Amino acid sequence: MNVNGKAYRSICSDDAKRVVHIIDQTRLPFVFETLTLVNCSEVAQAIRSMQVRGAPLIGVTAAFGMAMAMQQNASDETLNESVEMLKVTRPTAVNLAWALAAVKQHVSIQPHHRRADAAWLFARKLADSDVAANEAIGNHGLNVIRALHEKLRRPVNILTHCNAGWLATVDWGTALACIYKAHDAGVPVHIWVDETRPRNQGLLTAWELRGHGVPHTYIVDNAGGHMMQHGRVDMVLVGADRVSKNGDVANKIGTYLKALAAHDNAIPFYAALPNSTIDATLNDAFRQIEIEERSDTEVRSVIGLQGNNALECAPVLILDHKTPVFNPAFDITPARLVTGIITEHGVFAPAQLATAIED
Ligand code: MRU
């Protein structure tokens, strides 16, 4: 997508130097800065610190990390070590484990002298296929939003949680791809952007929407239920980090509460995600999905600009260390609260998903 008139992807490969350029998402929306990652350890650290984040982007970045490891040493030992190093960086989004397994499978059957090239080309293909999948998701989501607009005959008010935009993928986004496609097709939309404490990914969503000219309003996380009761939300549309084949949706903490409120107010709740986010191995999402627990410092402080014109962001303490903190990063919305799942292959009711992924 465009930033100040220039086309960007959230990750770009330099194929000659075998490095990747990323946007440091910990500094947005205050500072737009790109960073270069040159080896697998730097990639692992960028994922862990959430300089890159969002399920699809984590997967693709990790694939490049493995390719960099192969560049340094193409042994089986390095292959296994790089998988282990990257796998533990963020446990909930299945795209990470999926991408690592796919690269490993592809590379391990190659002779050692071909592994670095094979891994790099494979990571590039994953990046390109993510863009294609997200654009297809956007087109299917556009149909859902257009149908709602034709029924309502006014702008569609969509509430979104966290950031499921182009920053969270290689390009387009998932939930936001549907919104960009609707906006570009002339379907009027207005987006309620959840702040998404503690890391405030809503700031990223607002930054993206403003860049694309999509009307939006930033709200605190607790406002959604009230707004749904007052007819100010027509649809909830989120991304996902892992989805079971029966349609349970793991996504950013707070998604479940939005789904409950949507259900209580008969408002449709959709999750948009690529096939790589569906974990067909799950029998019981509630027991089997590891919910990442992050540092208490994310809750004890908020990050903001140091001064009005300063370009340095800094944490401000809002809670001292005497009070214990618990910081789960994701929750699971049960399939019974999900109206539809939008993938690159179409829009499915949760009960249809298993058949759809087998086809
Ligand atoms: O902790 P984050 O910022 O990586 O969480 C991101 C989300 O929960 C997104 O909704 C999800 O990854 C889908 S992104 C297309």
Coordinates of C-alpha atoms and ligand atoms in Angstrom, one line a residue:
M1 CA 0.0 0.0 0.0
N2 CA 1.0 3.6 -0.3
V3 CA 2.9 5.7 2.3
N4 CA 3.2 9.3 1.3
G5 CA 2.6 8.3 -2.3
K6 CA 5.2 5.6 -2.4
A7 CA 4.2 1.9 -2.7
Y8 CA 5.4 -0.2 0.2
R9 CA 5.1 -3.8 1.4
S10 CA 5.5 -4.4 5.1
I11 CA 8.5 -6.6 4.2
C12 CA 10.8 -6.3 1.1
S13 CA 13.6 -8.6 0.2
D14 CA 16.9 -7.5 -1.2
D15 CA 17.7 -10.6 -3.3
A16 CA 21.3 -9.6 -4.1
K17 CA 22.3 -8.9 -0.5
R18 CA 19.9 -11.6 1.0
V19 CA 18.5 -9.3 3.6
V20 CA 15.0 -8.0 4.2
H21 CA 13.7 -4.5 4.9
I22 CA 10.9 -4.2 7.4
I23 CA 8.9 -1.3 8.8
D24 CA 9.5 -0.9 12.5
Q25 CA 5.9 -1.2 13.8
T26 CA 6.9 -0.3 17.4
R27 CA 7.6 3.3 16.2
L28 CA 4.4 3.8 14.3
P29 CA 2.3 5.9 14.0
F30 CA 4.8 8.5 15.3
V31 CA 7.8 7.6 13.2
F32 CA 7.9 5.8 9.9
E33 CA 11.2 4.0 9.9
T34 CA 12.5 0.9 8.0
L35 CA 15.0 -1.5 9.4
T36 CA 17.3 -4.1 7.7
L37 CA 17.4 -7.6 9.1
V38 CA 20.6 -9.4 8.1
N39 CA 20.5 -12.8 10.0
C40 CA 18.1 -15.3 11.6
S41 CA 18.8 -13.9 15.2
E42 CA 17.8 -10.4 14.1
V43 CA 14.6 -11.8 12.5
A44 CA 13.7 -13.7 15.7
Q45 CA 14.3 -10.6 17.8
A46 CA 12.1 -8.4 15.4
I47 CA 9.3 -10.9 15.7
R48 CA 9.6 -11.2 19.5
S49 CA 9.7 -7.5 20.0
M50 CA 6.8 -7.0 17.6
Q51 CA 8.7 -4.7 15.2
V52 CA 7.0 -7.1 12.8
R53 CA 3.7 -8.5 13.9
G54 CA 0.4 -9.9 12.6
A55 CA 0.0 -13.6 11.9
P56 CA 0.7 -13.7 8.2
L57 CA 3.6 -11.3 8.4
I58 CA 5.2 -13.2 11.2
G59 CA 5.1 -16.4 9.1
V60 CA 6.7 -14.7 6.0
T61 CA 9.4 -12.9 8.0
A62 CA 10.3 -16.2 9.7
A63 CA 10.6 -17.9 6.3
F64 CA 13.2 -15.2 5.3
G65 CA 15.0 -15.8 8.7
M66 CA 15.4 -19.5 7.8
A67 CA 16.7 -18.6 4.4
M68 CA 19.3 -16.3 6.0
A69 CA 20.3 -19.1 8.3
M70 CA 20.8 -21.4 5.3
Q71 CA 22.9 -18.7 3.7
Q72 CA 25.3 -18.9 6.6
N73 CA 25.3 -22.6 7.0
A74 CA 23.2 -25.1 5.0
S75 CA 23.6 -28.0 7.5
D76 CA 20.7 -30.0 8.9
E77 CA 21.7 -28.9 12.3
T78 CA 21.3 -25.2 11.3
L79 CA 18.1 -25.9 9.6
N80 CA 16.7 -27.5 12.8
E81 CA 18.1 -24.8 15.1
S82 CA 16.7 -22.0 13.0
V83 CA 13.2 -23.6 13.2
E84 CA 13.5 -24.0 17.0
M85 CA 14.8 -20.4 17.4
L86 CA 12.0 -18.9 15.4
K87 CA 9.1 -21.2 16.5
V88 CA 9.2 -20.0 20.1
T89 CA 9.2 -16.2 19.3
R90 CA 5.3 -16.0 19.2
P91 CA 3.3 -19.2 20.0
T92 CA -0.3 -18.4 19.1
A93 CA -0.4 -17.5 15.4
V94 CA -0.2 -20.8 13.5
N95 CA 1.1 -19.0 10.4
L96 CA 4.6 -19.0 12.0
A97 CA 4.7 -22.8 12.6
W98 CA 3.1 -23.4 9.2
A99 CA 5.7 -21.3 7.3
L100 CA 8.6 -22.8 9.2
A101 CA 7.4 -26.4 8.5
A102 CA 6.8 -25.5 4.8
V103 CA 10.4 -24.0 4.4
K104 CA 11.9 -27.0 6.2
Q105 CA 10.1 -29.5 4.1
H106 CA 11.1 -27.7 0.9
V107 CA 14.7 -27.2 1.9
S108 CA 15.6 -30.5 3.5
I109 CA 15.2 -32.5 0.3
Q110 CA 17.7 -30.2 -1.5
P111 CA 21.4 -30.9 -1.7
H112 CA 23.3 -28.6 0.7
H113 CA 24.8 -26.4 -2.0
R114 CA 21.3 -25.5 -3.3
R115 CA 19.6 -24.9 0.1
A116 CA 20.3 -21.2 0.5
D117 CA 18.9 -20.3 -2.9
A118 CA 15.9 -22.7 -2.5
A119 CA 15.0 -21.3 0.9
W120 CA 15.3 -17.7 -0.4
L121 CA 13.1 -18.3 -3.4
F122 CA 10.6 -20.2 -1.3
A123 CA 10.3 -17.3 1.2
R124 CA 9.8 -14.9 -1.7
K125 CA 7.0 -17.1 -3.0
L126 CA 5.4 -17.2 0.4
A127 CA 5.4 -13.4 0.4
D128 CA 3.9 -13.1 -3.0
S129 CA 1.2 -15.8 -2.3
D130 CA 0.3 -13.9 0.9
V131 CA -0.4 -10.8 -1.1
A132 CA -2.5 -12.7 -3.6
A133 CA -4.5 -14.5 -0.9
N134 CA -5.2 -11.2 0.9
E135 CA -6.4 -9.5 -2.3
A136 CA -8.7 -12.4 -2.9
I137 CA -10.0 -12.2 0.8
G138 CA -10.6 -8.5 0.1
N139 CA -12.7 -9.3 -2.9
H140 CA -14.9 -11.8 -1.1
G141 CA -15.2 -9.4 1.9
L142 CA -16.2 -6.6 -0.5
N143 CA -19.3 -8.7 -1.5
V144 CA -20.3 -9.1 2.1
I145 CA -20.0 -5.4 2.8
R146 CA -21.7 -4.4 -0.5
A147 CA -24.7 -6.7 0.4
L148 CA -25.0 -5.0 3.8
H149 CA -24.8 -1.6 2.1
E150 CA -27.6 -2.5 -0.3
K151 CA -29.8 -3.6 2.6
L152 CA -29.0 -0.5 4.7
R153 CA -28.8 2.1 2.0
R154 CA -26.3 4.2 4.0
P155 CA -22.6 3.9 4.9
V156 CA -21.8 0.6 6.6
N157 CA -20.4 1.0 10.1
I158 CA -17.7 -1.7 10.7
L159 CA -16.0 -2.2 14.1
T160 CA -12.5 -3.8 13.9
H161 CA -10.2 -4.9 16.7
C162 CA -6.4 -4.8 16.7
N163 CA -4.7 -4.4 13.3
A164 CA -5.5 -6.8 10.5
G165 CA -4.3 -4.5 7.8
W166 CA -1.4 -4.4 5.4
L167 CA 1.1 -3.9 8.2
A168 CA 0.0 -7.3 9.6
T169 CA 0.5 -9.1 6.3
V170 CA 2.8 -8.6 3.4
D171 CA 0.3 -6.3 1.7
W172 CA -3.5 -5.6 1.7
G173 CA -4.3 -7.1 5.1
T174 CA -7.1 -9.4 5.9
A175 CA -10.0 -7.6 7.6
L176 CA -8.8 -4.3 6.2
A177 CA -8.4 -5.8 2.7
C178 CA -12.2 -6.2 2.7
I179 CA -12.5 -2.6 3.8
Y180 CA -10.0 -1.2 1.3
K181 CA -11.7 -3.1 -1.5
A182 CA -15.1 -1.7 -0.4
H183 CA -13.9 1.8 -0.2
D184 CA -12.1 1.6 -3.6
A185 CA -15.3 0.1 -5.2
G186 CA -17.3 3.1 -3.9
V187 CA -19.2 1.3 -1.2
P188 CA -19.4 3.8 1.6
V189 CA -17.9 2.6 4.9
H190 CA -17.0 4.0 8.3
I191 CA -14.7 2.1 10.6
W192 CA -14.8 2.1 14.4
V193 CA -11.2 1.4 15.4
D194 CA -10.7 -0.3 18.7
E195 CA -7.7 1.0 20.6
T196 CA -6.7 -2.6 21.5
R197 CA -4.8 -2.2 24.8
P198 CA -2.2 -2.9 25.9
R199 CA -0.2 -2.5 22.7
N200 CA -2.7 -0.2 21.0
Q201 CA -2.6 -1.8 17.6
G202 CA -5.6 0.4 16.8
L203 CA -3.1 3.2 16.3
L204 CA -1.7 1.2 13.4
T205 CA -5.2 0.6 12.0
A206 CA -6.0 4.3 12.2
W207 CA -2.7 5.2 10.5
E208 CA -3.4 2.8 7.7
L209 CA -7.0 3.9 7.2
R210 CA -6.0 7.6 7.2
G211 CA -3.3 6.8 4.6
H212 CA -5.9 5.2 2.4
G213 CA -8.6 7.9 2.9
V214 CA -11.1 5.5 4.6
P215 CA -13.4 7.3 7.1
H216 CA -12.8 6.1 10.6
T217 CA -13.1 6.9 14.3
Y218 CA -10.8 5.7 17.1
I219 CA -12.6 4.3 20.2
V220 CA -11.5 2.8 23.5
D221 CA -12.0 -0.9 23.8
N222 CA -14.8 -0.7 26.3
A223 CA -17.0 1.5 24.0
G224 CA -18.0 -1.3 21.5
G225 CA -20.8 -2.9 23.4
H226 CA -22.5 0.4 24.1
M227 CA -22.3 1.4 20.5
M228 CA -23.7 -1.9 19.4
Q229 CA -26.7 -1.4 21.7
H230 CA -27.3 2.0 20.1
G231 CA -27.3 0.8 16.5
R232 CA -24.0 2.4 15.6
V233 CA -22.3 -0.8 14.5
D234 CA -23.5 -2.8 11.5
M235 CA -20.8 -5.5 11.4
V236 CA -17.8 -6.6 13.3
L237 CA -14.8 -7.6 11.1
V238 CA -11.5 -8.9 12.6
G239 CA -8.5 -10.9 11.5
A240 CA -7.3 -14.1 13.2
D241 CA -4.2 -15.8 14.5
R242 CA -5.4 -19.4 14.4
V243 CA -8.7 -20.9 13.5
S244 CA -9.9 -24.5 14.1
K245 CA -11.7 -26.4 11.3
N246 CA -14.9 -26.1 13.3
G247 CA -14.5 -22.3 13.2
D248 CA -13.3 -21.3 16.7
V249 CA -11.3 -18.1 16.2
A250 CA -8.1 -17.2 18.1
N251 CA -7.4 -13.5 17.8
K252 CA -6.2 -10.5 19.7
I253 CA -7.3 -10.3 23.4
G254 CA -10.7 -8.6 23.6
T255 CA -12.1 -10.1 20.3
Y256 CA -14.3 -12.5 22.3
L257 CA -16.0 -9.7 24.2
K258 CA -16.8 -8.0 20.9
A259 CA -18.2 -11.2 19.5
L260 CA -20.4 -11.6 22.6
A261 CA -21.7 -8.1 22.4
A262 CA -22.3 -8.5 18.6
H263 CA -24.3 -11.8 19.2
D264 CA -26.4 -10.1 21.9
N265 CA -27.3 -7.3 19.5
A266 CA -27.8 -9.5 16.4
I267 CA -24.9 -7.9 14.6
P268 CA -22.9 -10.1 12.2
F269 CA -19.4 -11.0 13.3
Y270 CA -16.9 -12.0 10.6
A271 CA -13.2 -13.1 10.7
A272 CA -11.1 -12.7 7.6
L273 CA -8.0 -14.9 7.2
P274 CA -5.9 -16.8 4.7
N275 CA -6.0 -20.6 4.6
S276 CA -2.6 -20.6 6.3
T277 CA -4.3 -19.4 9.5
I278 CA -6.5 -22.5 9.7
D279 CA -5.0 -25.2 11.9
A280 CA -6.6 -28.4 10.7
T281 CA -4.9 -30.4 13.5
L282 CA -7.0 -28.9 16.2
N283 CA -9.7 -31.0 17.9
D284 CA -10.2 -28.6 20.8
A285 CA -9.1 -25.1 20.2
F286 CA -9.7 -24.1 23.9
R287 CA -7.3 -26.7 25.2
Q288 CA -4.8 -26.9 22.3
I289 CA -4.1 -23.3 21.3
E290 CA -1.3 -21.8 23.4
I291 CA -2.3 -18.3 24.4
E292 CA 0.8 -16.1 24.5
E293 CA 1.4 -14.3 27.8
R294 CA 3.4 -11.1 27.3
S295 CA 5.4 -9.0 29.7
D296 CA 3.7 -7.0 32.5
T297 CA 5.5 -3.9 31.2
E298 CA 3.1 -3.6 28.3
V299 CA 0.3 -3.1 30.8
R300 CA 2.2 -1.0 33.3
S301 CA 3.0 1.7 30.7
V302 CA 1.7 3.4 27.6
I303 CA 4.0 4.4 24.7
G304 CA 3.7 8.0 23.4
L305 CA 5.6 10.9 22.1
Q306 CA 8.0 12.5 24.5
G307 CA 7.0 16.0 23.6
N308 CA 4.7 17.7 21.2
N309 CA 7.2 17.9 18.4
A310 CA 9.7 15.2 19.5
L311 CA 10.0 12.3 17.2
E312 CA 11.1 9.9 20.0
C313 CA 8.4 7.6 21.5
A314 CA 8.9 6.6 25.1
P315 CA 7.0 4.6 27.7
V316 CA 5.1 6.4 30.5
L317 CA 4.5 4.4 33.6
I318 CA 0.8 4.2 34.6
L319 CA 0.9 1.4 37.2
D320 CA 3.7 0.8 39.7
H321 CA 5.3 -2.6 40.4
K322 CA 3.4 -3.2 43.6
T323 CA 0.3 -4.5 41.8
P324 CA 0.5 -7.8 40.0
V325 CA -0.3 -7.9 36.3
F326 CA -1.5 -10.6 33.9
N327 CA -1.2 -10.0 30.2
P328 CA -2.7 -12.7 27.9
A329 CA -2.3 -11.5 24.3
F330 CA -5.1 -13.5 22.6
D331 CA -8.5 -15.1 23.3
I332 CA -10.7 -17.6 21.5
T333 CA -14.1 -16.7 20.1
P334 CA -16.2 -19.9 19.9
A335 CA -17.7 -20.8 16.4
R336 CA -21.2 -20.3 17.7
L337 CA -20.6 -16.5 17.9
V338 CA -19.1 -16.3 14.3
T339 CA -21.3 -15.5 11.4
G340 CA -18.8 -16.1 8.7
I341 CA -15.2 -16.7 7.9
I342 CA -13.8 -14.9 4.9
T343 CA -10.8 -16.7 3.2
E344 CA -9.2 -16.4 -0.2
H345 CA -11.6 -19.2 -1.3
G346 CA -14.8 -17.5 -0.3
V347 CA -17.1 -16.8 2.7
F348 CA -18.0 -19.8 4.9
A349 CA -20.2 -20.4 7.8
P350 CA -18.1 -22.0 10.6
A351 CA -19.9 -25.3 10.0
Q352 CA -18.8 -25.3 6.3
L353 CA -15.2 -24.6 7.0
A354 CA -14.0 -28.2 7.4
T355 CA -15.4 -29.2 4.0
A356 CA -14.1 -26.0 2.4
I357 CA -10.5 -26.7 3.4
E358 CA -10.7 -30.3 2.4
D359 CA -11.9 -29.4 -1.2
Ligands
MRU1 O1 -0.1 -9.4 18.7 P1 -0.3 -9.0 17.2 O2 -0.3 -7.6 17.0 O3 0.6 -9.8 16.3 O4 -1.8 -9.5 16.9 C1 -2.3 -9.4 15.7 C2 -3.7 -9.9 15.6 O5 -4.3 -10.4 16.5 C3 -4.3 -9.8 14.2 O6 -5.7 -9.6 14.3 C4 -4.1 -11.1 13.5 O7 -2.7 -11.5 13.6 C5 -4.5 -11.1 12.1 S1 -3.5 -10.1 11.1 C6 -4.0 -10.1 9.5

